[in-house]
Coordinates of C-alpha atoms in Angstrom, one line a residue:
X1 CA -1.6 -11.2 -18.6
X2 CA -3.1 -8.4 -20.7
X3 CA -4.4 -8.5 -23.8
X4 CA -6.3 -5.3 -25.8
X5 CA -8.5 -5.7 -28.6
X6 CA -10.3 -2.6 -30.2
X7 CA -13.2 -4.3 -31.5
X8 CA -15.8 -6.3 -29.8
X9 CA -17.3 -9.1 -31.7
X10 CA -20.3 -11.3 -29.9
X11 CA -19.1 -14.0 -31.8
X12 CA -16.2 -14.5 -30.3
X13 CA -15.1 -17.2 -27.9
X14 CA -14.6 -16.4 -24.0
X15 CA -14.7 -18.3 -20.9
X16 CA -16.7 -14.8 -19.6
X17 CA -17.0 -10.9 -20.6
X18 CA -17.4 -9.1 -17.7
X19 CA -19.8 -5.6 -18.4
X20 CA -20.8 -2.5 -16.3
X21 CA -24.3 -1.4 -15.4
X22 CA -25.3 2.1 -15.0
X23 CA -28.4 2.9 -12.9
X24 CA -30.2 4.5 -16.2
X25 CA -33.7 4.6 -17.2
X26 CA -32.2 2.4 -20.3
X27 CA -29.4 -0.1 -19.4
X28 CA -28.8 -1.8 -23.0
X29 CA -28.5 1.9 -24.6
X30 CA -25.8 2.3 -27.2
X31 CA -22.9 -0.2 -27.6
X32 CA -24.8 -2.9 -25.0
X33 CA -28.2 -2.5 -27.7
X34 CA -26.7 -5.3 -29.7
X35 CA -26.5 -7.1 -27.4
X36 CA -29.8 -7.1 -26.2
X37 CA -31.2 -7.9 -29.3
X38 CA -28.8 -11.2 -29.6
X39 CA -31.0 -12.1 -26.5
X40 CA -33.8 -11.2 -28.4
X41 CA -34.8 -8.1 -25.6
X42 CA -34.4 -10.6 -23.0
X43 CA -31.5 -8.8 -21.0
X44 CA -34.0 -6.2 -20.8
X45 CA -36.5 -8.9 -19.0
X46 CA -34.2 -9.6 -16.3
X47 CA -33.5 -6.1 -15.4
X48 CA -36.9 -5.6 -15.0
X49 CA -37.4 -8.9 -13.0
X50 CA -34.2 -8.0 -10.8
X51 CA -32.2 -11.1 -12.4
X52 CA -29.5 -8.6 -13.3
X53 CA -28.9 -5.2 -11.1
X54 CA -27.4 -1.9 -11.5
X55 CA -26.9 -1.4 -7.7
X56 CA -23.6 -0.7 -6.6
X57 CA -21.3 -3.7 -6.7
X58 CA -23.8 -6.0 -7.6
X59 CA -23.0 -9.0 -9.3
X60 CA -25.2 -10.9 -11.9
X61 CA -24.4 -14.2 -13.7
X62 CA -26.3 -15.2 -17.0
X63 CA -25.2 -18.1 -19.0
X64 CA -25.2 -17.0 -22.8
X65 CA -26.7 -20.9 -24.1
X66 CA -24.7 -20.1 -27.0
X67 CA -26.5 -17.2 -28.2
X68 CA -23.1 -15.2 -28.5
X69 CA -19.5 -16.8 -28.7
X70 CA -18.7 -16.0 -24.4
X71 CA -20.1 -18.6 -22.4
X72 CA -21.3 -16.5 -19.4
X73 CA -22.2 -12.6 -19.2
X74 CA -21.0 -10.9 -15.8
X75 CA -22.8 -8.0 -14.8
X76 CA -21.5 -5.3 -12.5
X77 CA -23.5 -3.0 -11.4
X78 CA -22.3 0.8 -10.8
X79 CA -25.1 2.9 -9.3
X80 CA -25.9 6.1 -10.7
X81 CA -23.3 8.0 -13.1
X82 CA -22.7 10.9 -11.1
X83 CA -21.8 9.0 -7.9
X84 CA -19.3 6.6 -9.4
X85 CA -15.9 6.7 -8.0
X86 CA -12.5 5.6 -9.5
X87 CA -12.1 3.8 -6.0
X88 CA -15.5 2.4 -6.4
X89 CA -14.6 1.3 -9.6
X90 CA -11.6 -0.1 -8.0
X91 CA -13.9 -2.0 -5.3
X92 CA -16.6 -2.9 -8.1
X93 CA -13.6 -4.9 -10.4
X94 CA -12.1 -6.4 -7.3
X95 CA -15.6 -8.3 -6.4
X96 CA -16.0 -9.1 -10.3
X97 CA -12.8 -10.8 -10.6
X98 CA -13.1 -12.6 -6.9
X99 CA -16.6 -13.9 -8.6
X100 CA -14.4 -15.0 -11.5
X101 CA -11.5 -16.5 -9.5
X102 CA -14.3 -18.6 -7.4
X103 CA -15.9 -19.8 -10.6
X104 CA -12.3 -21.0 -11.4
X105 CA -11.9 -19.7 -14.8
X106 CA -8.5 -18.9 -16.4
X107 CA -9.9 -16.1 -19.1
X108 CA -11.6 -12.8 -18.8
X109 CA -13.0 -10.4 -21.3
X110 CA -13.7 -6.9 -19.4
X111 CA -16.1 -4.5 -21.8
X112 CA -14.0 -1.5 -20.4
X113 CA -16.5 1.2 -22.9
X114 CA -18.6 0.0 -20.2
X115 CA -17.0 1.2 -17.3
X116 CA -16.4 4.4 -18.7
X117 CA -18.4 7.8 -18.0
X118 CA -17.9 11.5 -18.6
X119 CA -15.6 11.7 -15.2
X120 CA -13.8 8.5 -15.9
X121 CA -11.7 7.9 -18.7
X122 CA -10.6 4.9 -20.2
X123 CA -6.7 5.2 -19.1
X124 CA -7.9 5.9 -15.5
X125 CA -10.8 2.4 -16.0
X126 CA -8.3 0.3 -17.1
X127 CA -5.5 1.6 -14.2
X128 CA -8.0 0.3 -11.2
X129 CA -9.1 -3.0 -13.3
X130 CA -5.4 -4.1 -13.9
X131 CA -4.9 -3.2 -10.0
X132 CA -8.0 -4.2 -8.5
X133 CA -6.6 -8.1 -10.7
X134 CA -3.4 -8.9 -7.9
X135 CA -5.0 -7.1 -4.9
X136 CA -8.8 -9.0 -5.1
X137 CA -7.1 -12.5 -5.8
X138 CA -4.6 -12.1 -3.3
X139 CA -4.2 -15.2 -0.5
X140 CA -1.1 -15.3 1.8
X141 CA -0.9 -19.0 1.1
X142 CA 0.8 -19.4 4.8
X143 CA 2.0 -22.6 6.1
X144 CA -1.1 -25.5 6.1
X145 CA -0.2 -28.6 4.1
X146 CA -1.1 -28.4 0.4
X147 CA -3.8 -29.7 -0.8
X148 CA -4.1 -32.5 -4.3
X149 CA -6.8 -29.9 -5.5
X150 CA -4.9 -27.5 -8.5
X151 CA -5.2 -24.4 -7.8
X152 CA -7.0 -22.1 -10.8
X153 CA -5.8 -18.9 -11.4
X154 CA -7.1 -15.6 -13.9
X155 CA -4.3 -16.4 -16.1
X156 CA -5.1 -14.2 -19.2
X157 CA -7.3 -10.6 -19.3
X158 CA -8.7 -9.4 -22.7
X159 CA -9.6 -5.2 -22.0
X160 CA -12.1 -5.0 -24.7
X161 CA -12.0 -1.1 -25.6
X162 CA -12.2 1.4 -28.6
X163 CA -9.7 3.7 -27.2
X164 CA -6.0 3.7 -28.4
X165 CA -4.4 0.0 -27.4
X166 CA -1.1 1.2 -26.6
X167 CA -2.6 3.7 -24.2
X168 CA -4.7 1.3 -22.6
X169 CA -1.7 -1.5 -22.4
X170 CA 0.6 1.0 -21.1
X171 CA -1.8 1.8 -18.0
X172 CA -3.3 -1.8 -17.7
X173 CA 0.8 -2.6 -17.0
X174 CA 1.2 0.2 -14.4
X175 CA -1.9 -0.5 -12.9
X176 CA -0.8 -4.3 -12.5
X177 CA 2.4 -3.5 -11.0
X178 CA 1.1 -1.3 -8.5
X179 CA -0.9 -4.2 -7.3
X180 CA 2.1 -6.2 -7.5
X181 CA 3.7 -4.1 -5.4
X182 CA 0.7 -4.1 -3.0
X183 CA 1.0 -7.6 -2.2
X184 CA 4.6 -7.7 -1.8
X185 CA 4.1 -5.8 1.2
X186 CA 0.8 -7.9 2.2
X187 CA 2.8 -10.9 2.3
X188 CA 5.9 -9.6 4.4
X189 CA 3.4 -8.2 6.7
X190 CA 1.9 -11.9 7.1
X191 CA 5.2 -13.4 7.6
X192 CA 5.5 -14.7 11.4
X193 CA 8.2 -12.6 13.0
X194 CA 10.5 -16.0 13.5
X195 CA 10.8 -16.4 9.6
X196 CA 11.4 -12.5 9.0
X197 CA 13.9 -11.4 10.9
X198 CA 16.1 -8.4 10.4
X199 CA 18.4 -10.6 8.7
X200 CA 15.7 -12.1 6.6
X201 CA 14.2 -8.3 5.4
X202 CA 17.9 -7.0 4.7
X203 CA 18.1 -10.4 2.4
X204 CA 15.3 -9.6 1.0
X205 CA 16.1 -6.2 0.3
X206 CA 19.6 -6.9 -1.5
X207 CA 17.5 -9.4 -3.7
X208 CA 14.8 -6.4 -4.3
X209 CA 18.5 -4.7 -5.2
X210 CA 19.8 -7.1 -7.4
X211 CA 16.2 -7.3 -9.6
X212 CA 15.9 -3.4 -10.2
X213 CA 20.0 -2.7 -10.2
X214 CA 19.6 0.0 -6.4
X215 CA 22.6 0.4 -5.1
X216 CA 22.6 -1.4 -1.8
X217 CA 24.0 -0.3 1.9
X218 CA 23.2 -2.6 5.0
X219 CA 24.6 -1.4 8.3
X220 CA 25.7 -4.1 10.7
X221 CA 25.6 -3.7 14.9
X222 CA 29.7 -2.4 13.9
X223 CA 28.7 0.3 11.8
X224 CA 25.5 1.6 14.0
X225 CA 28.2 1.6 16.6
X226 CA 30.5 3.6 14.5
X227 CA 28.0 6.3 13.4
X228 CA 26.5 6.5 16.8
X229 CA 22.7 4.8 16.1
X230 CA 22.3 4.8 20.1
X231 CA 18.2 4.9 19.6
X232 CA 18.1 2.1 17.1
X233 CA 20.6 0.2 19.5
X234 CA 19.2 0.5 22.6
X235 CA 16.0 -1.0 21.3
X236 CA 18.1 -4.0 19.7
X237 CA 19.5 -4.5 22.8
X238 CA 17.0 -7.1 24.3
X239 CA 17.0 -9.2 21.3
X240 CA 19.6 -11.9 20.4
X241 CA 19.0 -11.1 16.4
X242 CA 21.5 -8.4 15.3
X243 CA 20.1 -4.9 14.2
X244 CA 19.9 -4.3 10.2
X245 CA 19.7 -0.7 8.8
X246 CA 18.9 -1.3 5.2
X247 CA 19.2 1.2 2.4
X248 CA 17.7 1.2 -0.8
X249 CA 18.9 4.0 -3.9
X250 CA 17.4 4.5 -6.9
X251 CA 18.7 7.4 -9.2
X252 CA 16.2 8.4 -11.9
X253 CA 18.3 11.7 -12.8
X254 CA 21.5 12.6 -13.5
X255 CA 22.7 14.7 -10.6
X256 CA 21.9 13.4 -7.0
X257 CA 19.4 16.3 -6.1
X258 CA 15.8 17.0 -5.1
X259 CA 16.0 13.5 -3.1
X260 CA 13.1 11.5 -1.7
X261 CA 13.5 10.0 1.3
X262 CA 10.8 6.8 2.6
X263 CA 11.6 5.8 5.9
X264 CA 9.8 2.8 6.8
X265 CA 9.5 1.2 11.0
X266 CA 11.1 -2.4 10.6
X267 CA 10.1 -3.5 14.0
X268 CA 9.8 -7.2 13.0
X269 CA 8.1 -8.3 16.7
X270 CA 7.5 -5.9 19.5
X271 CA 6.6 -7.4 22.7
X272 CA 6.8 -3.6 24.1
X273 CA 10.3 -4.5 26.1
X274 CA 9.6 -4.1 29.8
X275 CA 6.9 -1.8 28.9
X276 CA 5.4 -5.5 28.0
X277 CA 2.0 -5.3 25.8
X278 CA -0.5 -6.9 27.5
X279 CA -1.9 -10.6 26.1
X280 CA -4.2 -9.7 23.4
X281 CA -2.1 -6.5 22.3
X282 CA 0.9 -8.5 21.7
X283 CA -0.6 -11.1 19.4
X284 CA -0.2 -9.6 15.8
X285 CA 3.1 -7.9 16.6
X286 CA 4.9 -9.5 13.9
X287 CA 2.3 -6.5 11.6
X288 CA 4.8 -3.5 13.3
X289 CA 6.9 -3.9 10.6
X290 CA 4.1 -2.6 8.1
X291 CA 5.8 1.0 6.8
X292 CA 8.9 -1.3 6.3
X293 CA 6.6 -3.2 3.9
X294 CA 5.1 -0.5 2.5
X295 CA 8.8 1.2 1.3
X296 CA 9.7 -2.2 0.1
X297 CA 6.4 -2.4 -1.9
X298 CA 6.9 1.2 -3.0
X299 CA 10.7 0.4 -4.2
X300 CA 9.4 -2.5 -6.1
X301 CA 7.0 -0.2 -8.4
X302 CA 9.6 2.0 -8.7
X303 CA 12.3 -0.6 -9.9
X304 CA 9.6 -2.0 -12.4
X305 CA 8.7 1.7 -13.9
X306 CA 11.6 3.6 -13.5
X307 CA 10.7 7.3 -13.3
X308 CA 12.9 10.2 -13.9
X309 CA 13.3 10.8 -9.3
X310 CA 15.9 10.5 -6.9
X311 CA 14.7 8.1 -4.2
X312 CA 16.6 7.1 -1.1
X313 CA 14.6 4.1 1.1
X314 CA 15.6 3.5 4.6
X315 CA 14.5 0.6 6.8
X316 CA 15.6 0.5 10.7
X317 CA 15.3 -3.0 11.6
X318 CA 15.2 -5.0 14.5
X319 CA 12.6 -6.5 17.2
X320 CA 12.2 -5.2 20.5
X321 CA 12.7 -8.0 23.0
X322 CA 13.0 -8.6 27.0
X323 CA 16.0 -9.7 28.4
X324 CA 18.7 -8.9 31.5
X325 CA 20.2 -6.4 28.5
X326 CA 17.2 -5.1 27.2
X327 CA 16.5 -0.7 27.4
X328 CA 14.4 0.4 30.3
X329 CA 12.5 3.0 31.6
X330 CA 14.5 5.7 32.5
X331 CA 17.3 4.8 30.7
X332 CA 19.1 7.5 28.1
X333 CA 20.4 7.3 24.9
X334 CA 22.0 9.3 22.7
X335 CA 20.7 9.3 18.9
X336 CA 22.7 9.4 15.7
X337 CA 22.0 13.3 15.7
X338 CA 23.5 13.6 19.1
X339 CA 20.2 14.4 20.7
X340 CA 19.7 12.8 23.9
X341 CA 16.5 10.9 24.9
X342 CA 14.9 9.8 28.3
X343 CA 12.9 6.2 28.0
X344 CA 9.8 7.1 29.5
X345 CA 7.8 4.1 27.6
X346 CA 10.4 1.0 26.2
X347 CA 7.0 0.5 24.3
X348 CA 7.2 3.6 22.1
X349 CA 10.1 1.7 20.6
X350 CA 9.2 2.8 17.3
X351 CA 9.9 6.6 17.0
X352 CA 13.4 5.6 18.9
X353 CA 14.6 3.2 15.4
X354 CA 12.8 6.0 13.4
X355 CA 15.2 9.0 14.8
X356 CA 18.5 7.2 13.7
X357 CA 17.1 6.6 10.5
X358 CA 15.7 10.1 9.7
X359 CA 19.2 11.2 10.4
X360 CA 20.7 8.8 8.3
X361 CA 18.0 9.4 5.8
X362 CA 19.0 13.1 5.5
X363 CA 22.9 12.3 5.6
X364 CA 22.4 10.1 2.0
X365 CA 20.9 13.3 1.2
X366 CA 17.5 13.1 1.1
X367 CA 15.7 16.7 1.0
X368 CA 12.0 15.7 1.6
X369 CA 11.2 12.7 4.0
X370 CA 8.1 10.7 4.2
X371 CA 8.3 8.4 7.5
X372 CA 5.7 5.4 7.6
X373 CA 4.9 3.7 10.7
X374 CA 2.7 1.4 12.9
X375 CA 3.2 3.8 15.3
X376 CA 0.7 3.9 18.0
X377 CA -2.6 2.7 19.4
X378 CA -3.7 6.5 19.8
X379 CA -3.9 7.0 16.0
X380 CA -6.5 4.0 15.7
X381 CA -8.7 6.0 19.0
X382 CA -8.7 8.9 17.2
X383 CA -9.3 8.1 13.4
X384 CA -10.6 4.3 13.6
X385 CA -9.2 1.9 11.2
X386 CA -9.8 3.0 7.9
X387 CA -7.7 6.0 7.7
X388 CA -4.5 6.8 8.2
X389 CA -3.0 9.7 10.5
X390 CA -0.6 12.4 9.2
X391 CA 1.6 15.0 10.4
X392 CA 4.0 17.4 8.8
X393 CA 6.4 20.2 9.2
X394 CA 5.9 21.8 5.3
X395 CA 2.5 22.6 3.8
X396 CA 3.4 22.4 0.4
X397 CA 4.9 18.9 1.2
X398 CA 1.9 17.4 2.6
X399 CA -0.2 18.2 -0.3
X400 CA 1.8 16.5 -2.4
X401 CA 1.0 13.1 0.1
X402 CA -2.2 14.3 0.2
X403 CA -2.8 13.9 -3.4
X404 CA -1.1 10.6 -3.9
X405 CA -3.2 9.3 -1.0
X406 CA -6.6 10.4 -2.6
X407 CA -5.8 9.2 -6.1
X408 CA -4.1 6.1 -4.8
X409 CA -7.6 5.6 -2.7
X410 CA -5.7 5.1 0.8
X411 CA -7.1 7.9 2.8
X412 CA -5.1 10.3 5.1
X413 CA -6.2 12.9 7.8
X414 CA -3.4 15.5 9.3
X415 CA -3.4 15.5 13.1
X416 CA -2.6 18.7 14.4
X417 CA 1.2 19.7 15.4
X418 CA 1.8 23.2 17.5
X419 CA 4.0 24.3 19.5
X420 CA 2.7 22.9 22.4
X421 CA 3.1 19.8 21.5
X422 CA 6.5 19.8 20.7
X423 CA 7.3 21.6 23.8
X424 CA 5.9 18.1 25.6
X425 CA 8.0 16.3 23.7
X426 CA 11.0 18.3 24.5
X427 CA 9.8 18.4 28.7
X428 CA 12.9 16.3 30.1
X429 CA 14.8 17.6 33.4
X430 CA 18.3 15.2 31.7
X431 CA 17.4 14.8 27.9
X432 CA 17.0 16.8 25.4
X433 CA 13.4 14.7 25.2
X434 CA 12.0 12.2 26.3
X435 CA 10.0 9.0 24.3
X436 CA 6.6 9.2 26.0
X437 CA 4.8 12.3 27.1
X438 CA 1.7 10.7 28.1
X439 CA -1.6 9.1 26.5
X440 CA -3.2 12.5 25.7
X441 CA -2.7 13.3 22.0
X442 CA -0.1 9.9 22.2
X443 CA -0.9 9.8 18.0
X444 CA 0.6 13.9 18.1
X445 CA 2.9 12.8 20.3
X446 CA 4.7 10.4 18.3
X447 CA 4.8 11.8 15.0
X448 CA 6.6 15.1 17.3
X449 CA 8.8 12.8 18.5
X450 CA 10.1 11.6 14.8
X451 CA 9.5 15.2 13.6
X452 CA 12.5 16.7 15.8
X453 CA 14.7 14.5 13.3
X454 CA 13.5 16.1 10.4
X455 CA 14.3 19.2 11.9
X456 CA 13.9 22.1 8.9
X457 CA 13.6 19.3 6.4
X458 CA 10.3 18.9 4.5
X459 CA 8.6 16.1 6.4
X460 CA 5.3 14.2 6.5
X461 CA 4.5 11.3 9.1
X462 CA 2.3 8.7 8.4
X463 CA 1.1 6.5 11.2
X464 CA -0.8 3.4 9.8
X465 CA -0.9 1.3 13.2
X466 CA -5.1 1.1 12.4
X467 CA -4.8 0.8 8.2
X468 CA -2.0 -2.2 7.9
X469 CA -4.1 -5.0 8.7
X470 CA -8.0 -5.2 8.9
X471 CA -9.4 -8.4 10.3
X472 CA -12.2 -8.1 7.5
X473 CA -12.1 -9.2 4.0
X474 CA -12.9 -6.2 1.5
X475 CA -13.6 -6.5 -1.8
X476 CA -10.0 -5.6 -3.1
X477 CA -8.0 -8.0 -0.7
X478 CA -8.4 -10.8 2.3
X479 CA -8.4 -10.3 6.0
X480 CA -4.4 -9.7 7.3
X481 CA -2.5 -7.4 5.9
X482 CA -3.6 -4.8 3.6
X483 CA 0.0 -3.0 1.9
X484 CA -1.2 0.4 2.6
X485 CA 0.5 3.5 1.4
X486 CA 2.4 1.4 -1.2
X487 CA 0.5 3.0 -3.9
X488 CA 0.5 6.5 -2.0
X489 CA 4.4 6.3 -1.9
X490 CA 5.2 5.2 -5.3
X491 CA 2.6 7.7 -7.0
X492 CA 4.3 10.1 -4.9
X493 CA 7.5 9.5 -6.2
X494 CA 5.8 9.3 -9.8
X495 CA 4.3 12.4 -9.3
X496 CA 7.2 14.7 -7.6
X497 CA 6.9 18.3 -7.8
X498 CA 10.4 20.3 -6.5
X499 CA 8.7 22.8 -4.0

């Protein structure tokens, strides 16, 4: 896919080379000065007539006439130095090569010296290019009849750069499989909920397995019977697919220590059980199996890189259905813990499969949890759709997330989680707590709910329910799903730190 070369000659032959545009008084300075006098100054003419612009993410396309060996010149434009962004880099290579993809050619040459400023180094350039590749071309292909037309794809990517090519390879090929990994998780997300069932993900997990050599555990209705899972079975109980409690391990060290645990909500349809959604909230269910997909994106990158970390992923699976055996309001259950639980809300299913599999999480010996959920309808009132909602029981912990997030450019914003709000969660007059508090706070709520599981283990809570799916394209991906917190989890894991 990639190829580096350390030496750019204008002679040479390509489909396209692709080159950034800083907002400068002079924008064929340096390296692009050549250039500009191959065009005899006439680069220089269209900036000034507005032919080719520097604005941010602006796209220009000149046809070369045979004046240099590349058949087109893209240019990108990147706005002023001092404002430009490794994530607008990110958004800025995603729209280049959707503008490439739509032209239908196979080949790319990127300039990368050109994308590169004081802040942004090469290694870190060619990271968000080799990304921004699999997430801007991305199309869940879904289930229409094919068309006759073939389908061109960006088959090949020469990095054009004078910074050391094994440097630059090695971080175009992490970048690429981070992206990857990304899409893995878009396209389970798409997947109607009758074509992935719990089955189907556990499947799909032992194949994940099999490809990167985890050692495999999938717990059938028997076992969550044996071990007590009463919250992850009472929300099976509607449904007429059996239950799957899927676990993932990866061991990167010698000893089994300093384990990372990424618990992901594999609610594969939720029609809110008798706590039924109403008709518009229930289309799109088949997304509330998003932090699922994002632990399976996460376990992918991990499998393909292989870094020196203990990581133990665990997927509670099932759908939440309506049926004479279906959980109801006030029912109780008794989680895997032991703690009891009063259904208030068979809707706030999610937290209930979550419980069981923070315990279970923490009994493969996991010593610092990340959860990831759809979780609730609250978190997208009080943050919008663009960022994700946190919560956490360990400071040092969450900065760790919190660092990932930013670098992986998938922001995060802690809600707030006192005592208060744990004593709501907690306010049963026959459980030890109960599932719904109310809709004040219902985000806080929620992520207190699941943090009673961790107990005095190092925890953060991520509740994507606004950030899985936008119903916009962007320039780094289609409308549907979007994979979030696939890169978050995996640079997590990348980047560990023992508290």
């Amino acid at each position: 896919m990639f190829e580096v070369k350390n030496e750019l000659q204008f002679q040479d032959s390509f489909e396209c080379i692709v080159i950034g545009v800083i907002d400068k008084p002079e924008k064929f300075s340096g390296s692009l000065s050549k250039l500009d006098e191959l065009f005899a100054g006439q680069l220089t003419e269209l900036v000034k007539s507005g032919d080719i612009s520097a604005k941010k993410k602006s796209i220009s396309k000149i046809h070369t006439f045979g004046k240099i060996g590349a058949k087109r010149l893209i240019f990108v434009g990147l706005g002023k130095e001092k404002e430009l962004t490794l994530e607008l880099l990110r958004e800025s290579f995603g729209k280049a090569f959707k503008e490439i993809q739509a032209s239908k050619l196979a080949e790319a040459a990127i300039y990368l010296d050109t994308f590169v400023t004081e802040a942004i180094e090469s290694v870190d350039a060619v990271h968000v290019l080799s990304e921004a590749l699999p997430l801007a071309i991305y199309e869940f292909e879904g289930y229409k009849q094919k068309s006759n037309e073939p389908k061109k794809e960006i088959e090949k990517v020469i990095i054009l750069s004078e910074d050391d090519a094994d440097e630059i390879q090695a971080a175009a090929t992490v970048g690429y499989v981070y992206g990857k990994g990304t899409n893995s998780a878009r396209t389970l997300v798409n997947t109607p909920g009758n074509l992935l069932t719990a089955t189907d993900m556990a499947n799909y997990a032992k194949e994940l397995g099999e490809k990167y050599h985890f050692e495999v555990e999938i717990l059938e209705k028997e076992d969550m019977l044996k071990l007590g899972m009463g919250a992850l079975l009472a929300v099976n109980q509607g449904s007429d697919e059996p239950p799957k409690m899927i676990v993932l391990k990866y061991q990167g060290k010698d000893e089994w220590s300093d384990v990372i645990g990424l618990v992901g909500k594999g609610i594969t349809f939720d029609t809110g059980g008798y706590s039924i959604k109403p008709k518009d909230g229930i289309v799109g269910m088949k997304s509330d199996m998003g932090g699922a997909a994002a632990v399976l994106g996460a376990m992918e990158i991990i499998g393909e890189l292989r870094p020196e970390q203990n990581v133990v992923a665990v997927i509670p699976s099932t759908d939440n259905m309506i049926s004479g055996k279906a959980f109801k309001p006030d029912d109780v259950i008794t989680s895997m813990s032991g703690k009891t639980i009063e259904v208030l809300n068979t809707d706030a299913e999610g937290r209930l499969v979550l419980a069981d599999a923070i315990t279970y999480a923490k009994h493969h010996g996991a010593e610092y949890l990340v959860d990831v959920a759809t979780l609730t309808g609250g978190v997208i009132v009080a943050l919008g759709v663009n960022t994700t909602g946190a919560l956490t029981n360990d400071e040092a912990w969450f900065e760790q997330v919190l660092e990932a997030s930013y670098e992986a450019g998938e922001p995060i914003w802690r809600l707030p989680l006192f005592a208060k709000d744990i004593e709501r969660v907690r306010d049963s007059k026959i459980a030890d707590l109960n599932n719904s508090p109310g809709r004040e706070g219902h985000a806080i709520m929620g992520g207190a709910f699941v943090g009673e599981f961790a107990e005095g283990t190092p925890w953060v809570h991520l509740d994507i329910a606004g950030t899985a799916t936008t119903r916009n394209p962007s320039d780094v991906g289609p409308a549907g799903a979007t994979g979030v917190m696939v890169r978050t989890l995996a640079l997590l894991v990348e980047r560990f730190e023992k508290n």
